Coordinates of N, CA and C in Angstrom, one line a residue:
T30 N 0.8 -1.2 0.0 CA 0.0 0.0 0.0 C 0.9 1.3 0.0
I31 N 2.0 1.2 0.6 CA 2.9 2.4 0.6 C 4.2 2.1 -0.1
R32 N 4.2 1.2 -1.0 CA 5.4 0.8 -1.7 C 6.0 2.0 -2.5
G33 N 5.1 2.8 -3.1 CA 5.5 3.9 -3.9 C 6.4 4.9 -3.2
Q34 N 6.3 5.0 -1.9 CA 7.1 6.0 -1.2 C 8.6 5.5 -0.9
K35 N 8.8 4.2 -1.2 CA 10.2 3.6 -1.1 C 10.8 3.9 0.3
L36 N 10.0 3.6 1.4 CA 10.5 3.8 2.7 C 11.3 2.6 3.2
G37 N 12.2 2.7 4.1 CA 12.9 1.6 4.7 C 11.9 0.9 5.7
P38 N 12.3 -0.3 6.2 CA 11.5 -1.1 7.1 C 11.0 -0.3 8.3
I39 N 12.0 0.4 9.0 CA 11.6 1.1 10.2 C 10.6 2.3 9.9
E40 N 10.9 3.0 8.8 CA 9.9 4.1 8.4 C 8.6 3.5 8.0
Q41 N 8.5 2.3 7.5 CA 7.3 1.7 7.1 C 6.4 1.4 8.3
I42 N 7.0 0.8 9.4 CA 6.2 0.5 10.6 C 5.9 1.8 11.3
E43 N 6.7 2.8 11.3 CA 6.4 4.1 11.9 C 5.2 4.7 11.2
T44 N 5.2 4.6 9.9 CA 4.0 5.2 9.1 C 2.7 4.4 9.5
A45 N 2.8 3.1 9.6 CA 1.7 2.3 10.0 C 1.2 2.7 11.4
A46 N 2.1 2.9 12.3 CA 1.7 3.3 13.6 C 1.1 4.7 13.7
K47 N 1.6 5.6 12.9 CA 1.0 7.0 12.9 C -0.4 6.9 12.3
A48 N -0.6 6.0 11.4 CA -1.9 5.9 10.7 C -2.9 5.2 11.6
G49 N -2.5 4.6 12.7 CA -3.4 4.0 13.6 C -3.5 2.5 13.5
Y50 N -2.7 1.9 12.7 CA -2.7 0.4 12.6 C -2.0 -0.3 13.7
D51 N -2.3 -1.5 14.0 CA -1.6 -2.3 15.0 C -0.9 -3.5 14.5
G52 N -0.8 -3.6 13.2 CA -0.1 -4.7 12.6 C 0.5 -4.3 11.2
Y53 N 1.4 -5.1 10.7 CA 2.0 -4.7 9.4 C 2.5 -6.0 8.7
E54 N 2.4 -5.9 7.4 CA 2.9 -7.0 6.5 C 4.1 -6.4 5.7
F55 N 5.3 -7.1 5.8 CA 6.5 -6.6 5.1 C 6.6 -7.3 3.8
W56 N 7.1 -6.6 2.8 CA 7.5 -7.2 1.6 C 8.9 -7.8 1.9
T57 N 9.1 -9.1 1.6 CA 10.3 -9.7 2.0 C 11.5 -9.1 1.2
G58 N 11.2 -8.6 0.0 CA 12.3 -8.0 -0.8 C 12.8 -6.8 -0.1
D59 N 12.0 -6.0 0.6 CA 12.4 -4.8 1.3 C 13.3 -5.2 2.4
L60 N 13.0 -6.3 3.1 CA 13.8 -6.7 4.2 C 15.2 -7.2 3.7
A61 N 15.2 -7.9 2.6 CA 16.5 -8.4 2.0 C 17.4 -7.2 1.6
K62 N 16.8 -6.2 1.0 CA 17.6 -5.0 0.6 C 18.1 -4.3 1.9
F63 N 17.3 -4.3 2.9 CA 17.7 -3.6 4.2 C 18.9 -4.3 4.8
I64 N 18.9 -5.6 4.8 CA 20.0 -6.4 5.3 C 21.3 -6.2 4.4
E65 N 21.1 -6.2 3.1 CA 22.2 -6.0 2.2 C 22.9 -4.7 2.4
G66 N 22.1 -3.7 2.9 CA 22.6 -2.4 3.2 C 23.1 -2.2 4.6
S67 N 23.4 -3.4 5.2 CA 23.9 -3.4 6.6 C 22.9 -3.0 7.6
G68 N 21.6 -3.1 7.3 CA 20.6 -2.8 8.3 C 20.5 -4.0 9.3
S69 N 19.9 -3.7 10.5 CA 19.8 -4.7 11.5 C 18.3 -5.0 11.7
L70 N 18.0 -6.3 11.6 CA 16.6 -6.7 11.9 C 16.3 -6.5 13.3
K71 N 17.3 -6.6 14.2 CA 17.0 -6.4 15.6 C 16.5 -5.0 15.9
D72 N 17.0 -4.0 15.1 CA 16.5 -2.6 15.3 C 15.1 -2.5 14.8
V73 N 14.8 -3.2 13.7 CA 13.4 -3.2 13.2 C 12.4 -3.8 14.2
R74 N 12.8 -4.9 14.8 CA 12.0 -5.6 15.8 C 11.8 -4.7 17.0
K75 N 12.9 -4.1 17.5 CA 12.7 -3.2 18.7 C 11.8 -2.1 18.4
R76 N 11.9 -1.5 17.2 CA 11.1 -0.3 16.9 C 9.6 -0.8 16.8
S77 N 9.4 -1.9 16.2 CA 8.0 -2.4 16.1 C 7.4 -2.7 17.4
E78 N 8.2 -3.3 18.3 CA 7.7 -3.6 19.7 C 7.5 -2.3 20.4
D79 N 8.3 -1.3 20.3 CA 8.2 0.0 21.0 C 6.9 0.6 20.5
L80 N 6.5 0.5 19.3 CA 5.3 1.1 18.7 C 4.1 0.3 18.9
G81 N 4.2 -1.0 19.3 CA 3.1 -1.9 19.4 C 2.6 -2.4 18.1
I82 N 3.5 -2.5 17.1 CA 3.1 -3.0 15.8 C 3.5 -4.4 15.7
K83 N 2.5 -5.3 15.5 CA 2.7 -6.7 15.3 C 3.1 -7.0 13.8
I84 N 4.1 -7.8 13.6 CA 4.5 -8.2 12.3 C 3.7 -9.5 12.0
V85 N 2.6 -9.3 11.2 CA 1.6 -10.4 11.1 C 1.8 -11.2 9.9
N86 N 2.7 -10.7 8.9 CA 2.8 -11.5 7.7 C 4.0 -10.9 6.9
G87 N 4.5 -11.7 6.0 CA 5.5 -11.3 5.0 C 5.0 -11.7 3.6
I88 N 5.3 -10.9 2.6 CA 4.9 -11.2 1.2 C 6.1 -11.2 0.3
G89 N 6.2 -12.4 -0.4 CA 7.3 -12.5 -1.4 C 6.8 -13.3 -2.5
F90 N 7.7 -13.7 -3.4 CA 7.3 -14.4 -4.7 C 8.1 -15.6 -4.9
A91 N 8.4 -16.3 -3.9 CA 9.2 -17.6 -4.1 C 8.4 -18.6 -4.8
S92 N 9.1 -19.3 -5.7 CA 8.4 -20.3 -6.6 C 8.4 -21.7 -5.9
W93 N 7.9 -21.8 -4.7 CA 8.0 -23.1 -3.9 C 7.1 -24.2 -4.5
V94 N 6.1 -23.8 -5.3 CA 5.2 -24.8 -5.8 C 5.4 -25.1 -7.3
A95 N 6.4 -24.6 -7.9 CA 6.6 -24.8 -9.3 C 6.8 -26.2 -9.7
E96 N 6.4 -26.6 -11.0 CA 6.6 -27.9 -11.4 C 8.0 -28.3 -11.7
D97 N 8.8 -27.4 -12.2 CA 10.2 -27.6 -12.5 C 11.0 -27.8 -11.2
D98 N 11.7 -29.0 -11.1 CA 12.4 -29.3 -9.8 C 13.4 -28.3 -9.4
A99 N 14.2 -27.8 -10.3 CA 15.2 -26.9 -10.0 C 14.6 -25.5 -9.5
Q100 N 13.6 -25.1 -10.2 CA 12.9 -23.9 -9.9 C 12.3 -24.0 -8.5
R101 N 11.7 -25.1 -8.3 CA 11.0 -25.3 -7.0 C 12.0 -25.4 -5.8
A102 N 13.1 -26.0 -6.1 CA 14.2 -26.1 -5.0 C 14.7 -24.7 -4.7
K103 N 14.9 -23.9 -5.7 CA 15.4 -22.6 -5.5 C 14.4 -21.7 -4.8
G104 N 13.1 -21.9 -5.1 CA 12.0 -21.2 -4.5 C 11.9 -21.6 -3.0
T105 N 12.1 -22.9 -2.7 CA 12.0 -23.4 -1.3 C 13.1 -22.8 -0.5
E106 N 14.3 -22.7 -1.0 CA 15.4 -22.1 -0.3 C 15.1 -20.6 -0.1
Q107 N 14.5 -19.9 -1.0 CA 14.2 -18.5 -0.9 C 13.2 -18.4 0.3
M108 N 12.2 -19.3 0.3 CA 11.2 -19.2 1.4 C 11.8 -19.4 2.7
K109 N 12.8 -20.3 2.8 CA 13.4 -20.5 4.1 C 14.1 -19.3 4.6
K110 N 14.8 -18.6 3.7 CA 15.5 -17.3 4.1 C 14.5 -16.3 4.5
E111 N 13.4 -16.2 3.8 CA 12.4 -15.2 4.1 C 11.7 -15.5 5.4
M112 N 11.4 -16.8 5.6 CA 10.8 -17.1 6.9 C 11.7 -16.8 8.1
D113 N 13.0 -17.0 7.9 CA 14.0 -16.7 8.9 C 14.0 -15.2 9.2
M114 N 14.0 -14.4 8.2 CA 13.9 -13.0 8.4 C 12.7 -12.6 9.2
L115 N 11.6 -13.1 8.9 CA 10.4 -12.8 9.7 C 10.4 -13.3 11.1
A116 N 11.0 -14.5 11.3 CA 11.2 -15.0 12.6 C 12.0 -14.1 13.5
Q117 N 13.1 -13.5 12.9 CA 13.9 -12.6 13.6 C 13.2 -11.3 14.0
L118 N 12.1 -11.0 13.3 CA 11.3 -9.8 13.6 C 10.2 -10.1 14.6
G119 N 10.0 -11.4 14.9 CA 8.9 -11.8 15.7 C 7.7 -12.1 14.9
G120 N 7.8 -12.1 13.6 CA 6.7 -12.4 12.7 C 6.2 -13.8 12.8
T121 N 4.9 -14.0 12.5 CA 4.3 -15.3 12.7 C 3.9 -16.0 11.4
H122 N 3.7 -15.3 10.3 CA 3.2 -15.9 9.1 C 3.9 -15.3 7.9
I123 N 3.8 -16.1 6.8 CA 4.3 -15.6 5.5 C 3.4 -16.1 4.4
A124 N 3.2 -15.3 3.4 CA 2.4 -15.6 2.2 C 3.1 -16.7 1.4
A125 N 2.3 -17.7 0.9 CA 2.8 -18.7 0.0 C 1.9 -18.7 -1.2
P126 N 2.2 -17.8 -2.2 CA 1.4 -17.6 -3.4 C 1.8 -18.6 -4.4
P127 N 1.0 -18.8 -5.5 CA 1.4 -19.7 -6.6 C 2.4 -19.1 -7.6
A128 N 3.4 -18.4 -7.0 CA 4.5 -17.8 -7.9 C 5.2 -19.0 -8.5
G129 N 5.5 -18.9 -9.8 CA 6.2 -19.9 -10.5 C 5.2 -20.9 -11.1
A130 N 3.9 -20.8 -10.9 CA 2.9 -21.7 -11.4 C 1.7 -20.9 -11.8
N131 N 1.9 -19.6 -12.2 CA 0.7 -18.8 -12.4 C 0.5 -18.4 -13.9
R132 N 1.4 -18.9 -14.8 CA 1.2 -18.6 -16.2 C 0.2 -19.5 -16.9
P133 N -0.5 -19.0 -17.9 CA -1.5 -19.9 -18.6 C -0.8 -21.1 -19.1
G134 N -1.5 -22.2 -19.0 CA -1.0 -23.5 -19.5 C -0.1 -24.3 -18.5
T135 N 0.1 -23.8 -17.3 CA 0.9 -24.5 -16.3 C -0.1 -25.0 -15.2
K136 N -1.0 -25.9 -15.6 CA -2.0 -26.4 -14.7 C -1.3 -27.4 -13.7
L137 N -1.5 -27.1 -12.4 CA -0.9 -28.0 -11.4 C -1.9 -29.1 -11.0
D138 N -1.2 -30.2 -10.6 CA -2.0 -31.3 -9.9 C -2.1 -30.8 -8.5
L139 N -3.3 -30.6 -8.0 CA -3.5 -30.1 -6.7 C -3.1 -31.0 -5.6
N140 N -3.1 -32.3 -5.9 CA -2.5 -33.3 -4.9 C -1.0 -33.1 -4.7
R141 N -0.3 -32.8 -5.8 CA 1.1 -32.6 -5.7 C 1.3 -31.2 -5.0
A142 N 0.5 -30.3 -5.3 CA 0.6 -29.0 -4.6 C 0.4 -29.1 -3.1
A143 N -0.5 -30.0 -2.7 CA -0.7 -30.3 -1.3 C 0.5 -30.9 -0.7
E144 N 1.2 -31.8 -1.4 CA 2.4 -32.4 -0.8 C 3.5 -31.3 -0.6
R145 N 3.6 -30.4 -1.6 CA 4.6 -29.4 -1.5 C 4.3 -28.4 -0.4
Y146 N 3.0 -28.1 -0.3 CA 2.6 -27.2 0.8 C 2.8 -27.8 2.2
R147 N 2.6 -29.1 2.3 CA 2.9 -29.8 3.6 C 4.3 -29.7 3.9
A148 N 5.2 -29.9 2.9 CA 6.6 -29.8 3.1 C 7.0 -28.4 3.6
L149 N 6.4 -27.4 3.0 CA 6.7 -26.1 3.3 C 6.2 -25.8 4.7
L150 N 5.1 -26.3 5.1 CA 4.6 -26.1 6.5 C 5.5 -26.7 7.5
E151 N 6.1 -27.9 7.2 CA 7.0 -28.6 8.1 C 8.3 -27.7 8.2
T152 N 8.7 -27.1 7.2 CA 9.9 -26.2 7.2 C 9.6 -25.0 8.1
G153 N 8.4 -24.5 7.9 CA 7.9 -23.4 8.7 C 7.9 -23.7 10.2
R154 N 7.5 -24.9 10.5 CA 7.5 -25.3 12.0 C 8.9 -25.2 12.6
Q155 N 9.8 -25.6 11.8 CA 11.2 -25.6 12.3 C 11.7 -24.2 12.5
I156 N 11.2 -23.3 11.7 CA 11.7 -21.9 11.8 C 10.8 -21.1 12.7
G157 N 9.5 -21.5 12.8 CA 8.6 -20.7 13.7 C 7.7 -19.7 13.0
V158 N 7.6 -19.9 11.7 CA 6.7 -19.1 10.8 C 5.8 -20.0 10.0
I159 N 4.5 -19.6 9.9 CA 3.5 -20.4 9.2 C 3.3 -19.9 7.8
P160 N 3.5 -20.7 6.8 CA 3.2 -20.2 5.4 C 1.6 -20.3 5.2
Q161 N 1.1 -19.2 4.7 CA -0.3 -19.1 4.4 C -0.5 -19.3 2.9
L162 N -1.3 -20.2 2.5 CA -1.6 -20.5 1.1 C -2.4 -19.4 0.5
E163 N -1.8 -18.6 -0.4 CA -2.4 -17.4 -0.9 C -3.0 -17.6 -2.3
I164 N -4.2 -17.1 -2.5 CA -4.9 -17.1 -3.8 C -4.5 -15.9 -4.6
W165 N -4.3 -16.1 -5.9 CA -4.1 -15.1 -6.9 C -5.2 -15.2 -8.0
G166 N -6.1 -14.3 -8.0 CA -7.2 -14.4 -8.9 C -6.9 -14.6 -10.4
S167 N -5.8 -14.0 -10.8 CA -5.4 -14.0 -12.2 C -4.5 -15.2 -12.6
S168 N -4.2 -16.0 -11.6 CA -3.2 -17.1 -11.8 C -3.9 -18.3 -12.5
A169 N -3.1 -19.1 -13.1 CA -3.6 -20.4 -13.7 C -3.9 -21.4 -12.7
N170 N -3.3 -21.2 -11.5 CA -3.5 -22.2 -10.4 C -3.7 -21.4 -9.1
L171 N -4.5 -22.1 -8.2 CA -4.8 -21.5 -6.9 C -5.4 -20.1 -7.0
S172 N -6.3 -20.0 -8.0 CA -6.9 -18.7 -8.2 C -8.3 -18.5 -7.5
R173 N -8.7 -19.6 -6.9 CA -10.0 -19.6 -6.2 C -9.8 -20.1 -4.7
V174 N -10.7 -19.7 -3.9 CA -10.7 -20.1 -2.5 C -10.9 -21.6 -2.5
S175 N -11.8 -22.2 -3.3 CA -12.0 -23.6 -3.3 C -10.8 -24.4 -3.6
E176 N -9.9 -23.9 -4.5 CA -8.7 -24.7 -4.8 C -7.7 -24.6 -3.6
A177 N -7.6 -23.4 -3.0 CA -6.7 -23.3 -1.9 C -7.2 -24.1 -0.7
A178 N -8.5 -24.1 -0.5 CA -9.1 -24.9 0.6 C -8.8 -26.4 0.4
Y179 N -8.9 -26.8 -0.9 CA -8.6 -28.3 -1.1 C -7.2 -28.6 -0.8
V180 N -6.3 -27.8 -1.3 CA -4.8 -28.0 -1.1 C -4.5 -28.0 0.4
A181 N -5.1 -27.0 1.1 CA -4.8 -26.9 2.5 C -5.3 -28.1 3.3
A182 N -6.5 -28.6 2.9 CA -7.1 -29.7 3.6 C -6.3 -31.0 3.2
Q183 N -6.0 -31.1 1.9 CA -5.3 -32.3 1.4 C -3.9 -32.4 2.0
S184 N -3.3 -31.3 2.4 CA -2.0 -31.3 3.0 C -2.0 -32.1 4.3
G185 N -3.1 -32.1 5.0 CA -3.2 -32.9 6.2 C -2.4 -32.3 7.3
H186 N -2.1 -31.1 7.3 CA -1.2 -30.4 8.3 C -2.0 -29.5 9.2
P187 N -1.8 -29.6 10.5 CA -2.5 -28.8 11.4 C -2.3 -27.3 11.3
D188 N -1.2 -26.9 10.6 CA -0.9 -25.4 10.5 C -1.5 -24.9 9.2
A189 N -2.1 -25.7 8.3 CA -2.5 -25.2 7.0 C -3.6 -24.1 7.2
C190 N -3.4 -23.1 6.4 CA -4.3 -21.9 6.4 C -4.3 -21.2 5.0
V191 N -5.3 -20.4 4.8 CA -5.5 -19.8 3.5 C -5.5 -18.3 3.6
L192 N -4.8 -17.6 2.7 CA -4.8 -16.2 2.7 C -5.6 -15.7 1.5
A193 N -6.8 -15.2 1.8 CA -7.7 -14.7 0.7 C -7.7 -13.2 0.6
D194 N -8.3 -12.7 -0.4 CA -8.2 -11.2 -0.7 C -9.5 -10.9 -1.5
A195 N -10.1 -9.8 -1.1 CA -11.4 -9.4 -1.7 C -11.2 -9.2 -3.2
F196 N -10.2 -8.5 -3.7 CA -10.0 -8.3 -5.1 C -9.7 -9.7 -5.8
H197 N -8.8 -10.5 -5.2 CA -8.5 -11.8 -5.9 C -9.7 -12.7 -5.9
M198 N -10.6 -12.7 -4.9 CA -11.8 -13.5 -4.9 C -12.6 -13.1 -6.1
Y199 N -12.7 -11.8 -6.3 CA -13.5 -11.3 -7.5 C -12.9 -11.7 -8.8
K200 N -11.6 -11.4 -8.9 CA -10.9 -11.7 -10.1 C -10.9 -13.2 -10.5
G201 N -10.8 -14.0 -9.5 CA -10.8 -15.5 -9.8 C -12.1 -16.1 -9.8
G202 N -13.2 -15.4 -9.4 CA -14.5 -15.9 -9.4 C -15.0 -16.7 -8.2
S203 N -14.4 -16.4 -7.0 CA -14.8 -17.0 -5.8 C -16.0 -16.3 -5.2
D204 N -17.0 -17.0 -4.8 CA -18.2 -16.5 -4.2 C -17.8 -16.3 -2.7
P205 N -18.3 -15.2 -2.0 CA -18.0 -15.0 -0.6 C -18.4 -16.2 0.3
A206 N -19.4 -17.0 -0.2 CA -19.8 -18.2 0.6 C -18.7 -19.2 0.7
A207 N -17.7 -19.2 -0.2 CA -16.6 -20.1 -0.1 C -15.9 -20.0 1.2
L208 N -15.8 -18.8 1.7 CA -15.1 -18.6 3.0 C -15.7 -19.4 4.1
R209 N -17.0 -19.8 4.0 CA -17.6 -20.5 5.1 C -17.0 -21.9 5.4
V210 N -16.3 -22.4 4.4 CA -15.7 -23.8 4.6 C -14.4 -23.7 5.3
L211 N -13.9 -22.5 5.6 CA -12.6 -22.3 6.3 C -12.9 -22.1 7.8
G212 N -12.3 -22.9 8.6 CA -12.5 -22.9 10.0 C -11.7 -21.7 10.6
R213 N -11.9 -21.5 11.9 CA -11.3 -20.4 12.7 C -9.8 -20.4 12.5
S214 N -9.1 -21.6 12.6 CA -7.7 -21.6 12.6 C -7.1 -21.6 11.1
A215 N -8.0 -21.6 10.1 CA -7.6 -21.6 8.7 C -7.5 -20.3 8.1
V216 N -7.9 -19.2 8.8 CA -7.8 -17.9 8.3 C -7.1 -17.0 9.3
R217 N -5.9 -16.5 9.0 CA -5.2 -15.7 10.0 C -5.1 -14.2 9.5
C218 N -5.2 -14.1 8.2 CA -5.1 -12.7 7.6 C -6.0 -12.7 6.3
F219 N -6.6 -11.5 6.1 CA -7.4 -11.3 4.9 C -7.1 -9.9 4.4
H220 N -6.8 -9.9 3.0 CA -6.5 -8.6 2.4 C -7.7 -7.9 2.0
M221 N -7.8 -6.6 2.5 CA -8.9 -5.8 2.2 C -8.6 -4.8 1.1
N222 N -9.5 -4.7 0.1 CA -9.4 -3.8 -1.0 C -10.8 -3.9 -1.7
D223 N -11.0 -2.9 -2.6 CA -12.3 -2.9 -3.3 C -12.1 -2.7 -4.8
Y224 N -13.1 -2.7 -5.5 CA -13.0 -2.5 -7.0 C -14.3 -2.0 -7.5
R225 N -14.3 -1.4 -8.7 CA -15.5 -0.9 -9.3 C -16.0 -2.0 -10.4
A226 N -17.2 -1.8 -10.8 CA -17.7 -2.6 -11.9 C -17.0 -2.5 -13.2
D227 N -16.4 -1.3 -13.4 CA -15.7 -1.0 -14.6 C -14.3 -0.6 -14.3
P228 N -13.2 -1.2 -14.8 CA -13.2 -2.2 -15.8 C -13.8 -3.5 -15.3
P229 N -14.3 -4.3 -16.3 CA -14.9 -5.6 -15.9 C -13.9 -6.6 -15.4
R230 N -14.4 -7.7 -14.8 CA -13.6 -8.7 -14.2 C -12.5 -9.3 -15.0
D231 N -12.7 -9.5 -16.3 CA -11.7 -10.1 -17.2 C -10.5 -9.2 -17.5
T232 N -10.7 -7.9 -17.3 CA -9.6 -7.0 -17.7 C -9.1 -6.1 -16.5
I233 N -9.8 -6.2 -15.3 CA -9.4 -5.4 -14.2 C -8.0 -5.9 -13.7
K234 N -7.2 -4.9 -13.2 CA -5.8 -5.2 -12.8 C -5.6 -4.8 -11.3
D235 N -4.5 -5.3 -10.8 CA -4.1 -4.9 -9.4 C -4.2 -3.4 -9.2
S236 N -3.7 -2.7 -10.1 CA -3.7 -1.2 -10.0 C -5.0 -0.5 -9.9
D237 N -6.1 -1.3 -10.2 CA -7.5 -0.8 -10.2 C -8.1 -0.9 -8.8
R238 N -7.4 -1.4 -7.9 CA -8.0 -1.6 -6.5 C -8.2 -0.2 -5.9
I239 N -9.3 -0.1 -5.1 CA -9.6 1.1 -4.4 C -9.9 0.9 -3.0
W240 N -10.1 1.9 -2.2 CA -10.4 1.8 -0.8 C -11.6 0.9 -0.5
P241 N -11.6 0.1 0.5 CA -12.7 -0.7 0.9 C -13.9 0.2 1.2
G242 N -15.0 -0.1 0.6 CA -16.2 0.7 0.7 C -16.5 1.6 -0.4
D243 N -15.5 1.8 -1.3 CA -15.7 2.8 -2.4 C -16.1 2.0 -3.7
G244 N -16.3 0.7 -3.6 CA -16.6 0.0 -4.8 C -17.8 -1.0 -4.6
I245 N -17.8 -2.1 -5.2 CA -18.9 -3.0 -5.2 C -18.6 -4.4 -4.5
A246 N -17.4 -4.5 -3.8 CA -17.1 -5.7 -3.1 C -18.1 -6.1 -2.1
P247 N -18.6 -7.3 -2.0 CA -19.6 -7.7 -1.0 C -19.1 -7.9 0.4
F248 N -18.7 -6.9 1.0 CA -18.0 -7.0 2.3 C -19.0 -7.5 3.4
K249 N -20.3 -7.2 3.3 CA -21.2 -7.7 4.3 C -21.2 -9.3 4.3
Q250 N -21.1 -9.9 3.1 CA -21.1 -11.3 3.0 C -19.7 -11.9 3.4
I251 N -18.6 -11.2 2.9 CA -17.3 -11.6 3.2 C -17.0 -11.6 4.7
L252 N -17.2 -10.5 5.3 CA -16.9 -10.3 6.7 C -17.9 -11.1 7.6
G253 N -19.1 -11.3 7.1 CA -20.1 -12.1 7.8 C -19.7 -13.5 7.8
A254 N -19.1 -14.0 6.8 CA -18.7 -15.4 6.7 C -17.5 -15.6 7.7
L255 N -16.6 -14.7 7.8 CA -15.5 -14.8 8.7 C -16.0 -14.7 10.1
A256 N -16.9 -13.8 10.4 CA -17.4 -13.6 11.7 C -18.2 -14.8 12.2
D257 N -19.0 -15.4 11.3 CA -19.8 -16.6 11.6 C -18.9 -17.8 12.0
N258 N -17.7 -17.8 11.4 CA -16.8 -18.9 11.7 C -15.9 -18.5 12.9
H259 N -16.2 -17.4 13.5 CA -15.4 -17.0 14.7 C -13.9 -16.9 14.4
C260 N -13.6 -16.4 13.2 CA -12.2 -16.3 12.8 C -11.5 -15.1 13.5
Q261 N -10.3 -15.4 14.1 CA -9.5 -14.3 14.7 C -8.6 -13.9 13.6
V262 N -9.0 -12.9 12.8 CA -8.3 -12.6 11.5 C -7.9 -11.1 11.5
M263 N -6.7 -10.9 11.0 CA -6.1 -9.6 10.8 C -6.6 -9.1 9.4
L264 N -7.3 -8.0 9.4 CA -7.7 -7.4 8.2 C -6.6 -6.4 7.7
S265 N -6.1 -6.7 6.6 CA -4.9 -5.9 6.1 C -5.2 -5.2 4.8
L266 N -5.0 -3.9 4.8 CA -5.2 -3.1 3.6 C -4.1 -3.4 2.6
E267 N -4.5 -3.8 1.4 CA -3.5 -4.0 0.3 C -4.0 -3.4 -1.0
L268 N -3.3 -2.3 -1.4 CA -3.7 -1.5 -2.6 C -2.5 -1.3 -3.4
F269 N -2.7 -1.2 -4.7 CA -1.6 -0.9 -5.7 C -2.0 0.2 -6.6
N270 N -2.7 1.2 -6.1 CA -3.3 2.2 -6.9 C -2.4 3.4 -7.0
Q271 N -1.8 3.7 -8.1 CA -0.9 4.8 -8.3 C -1.4 6.1 -7.9
E272 N -2.7 6.3 -8.1 CA -3.3 7.6 -7.8 C -3.3 7.9 -6.3
Y273 N -3.4 6.8 -5.5 CA -3.3 6.9 -4.0 C -1.8 7.2 -3.6

């Protein structure tokens, strides 16, 4: 949401605190650059703790679920490094999107995806960070809540959880009722954003996201489903609107 300002990690959480938020999601790429520039994650953690900002998630693009063995191995190692960074910050979760398997024509076997997700969850347990299976509405795979719910359930792992998003649910064609199959422990974070009826679903882009409540997203049904399931969920604003 504030990527355009190109702030460092400490300035990012300070901005979130000033705006009245009590949690933050880091882009893992920002953390890696910070470390490369001799920055200290201990300083970031101390500042977040002083401000009362919880590090609730991290977002990256590791290809942990790719079909190509070499690409998947590289992506898994990237995830390990990113989970370690978040653990050092006191972070609890990290997004696990279908990066590396989102191009048209790269249809995944969801049972294999479940095996890979389970392995990733086991790695996360060793590090202390839980990967959240993220849906991408425009992806060739894991574009719907139903697909993510299947992979999470098929993984057979007690830490399995799904990271959904109002925009991605719309883009991928997920009905809000799909959230009702996710139990309390299966939803830890939900990305809040809105969209207009125009541009239409097939051409709408990430950059078209708008403030929650300014568009047509069915938040009464979405939040109602989460509330009915007694989900203890962090609602996180995620926008890529250049006008904002």
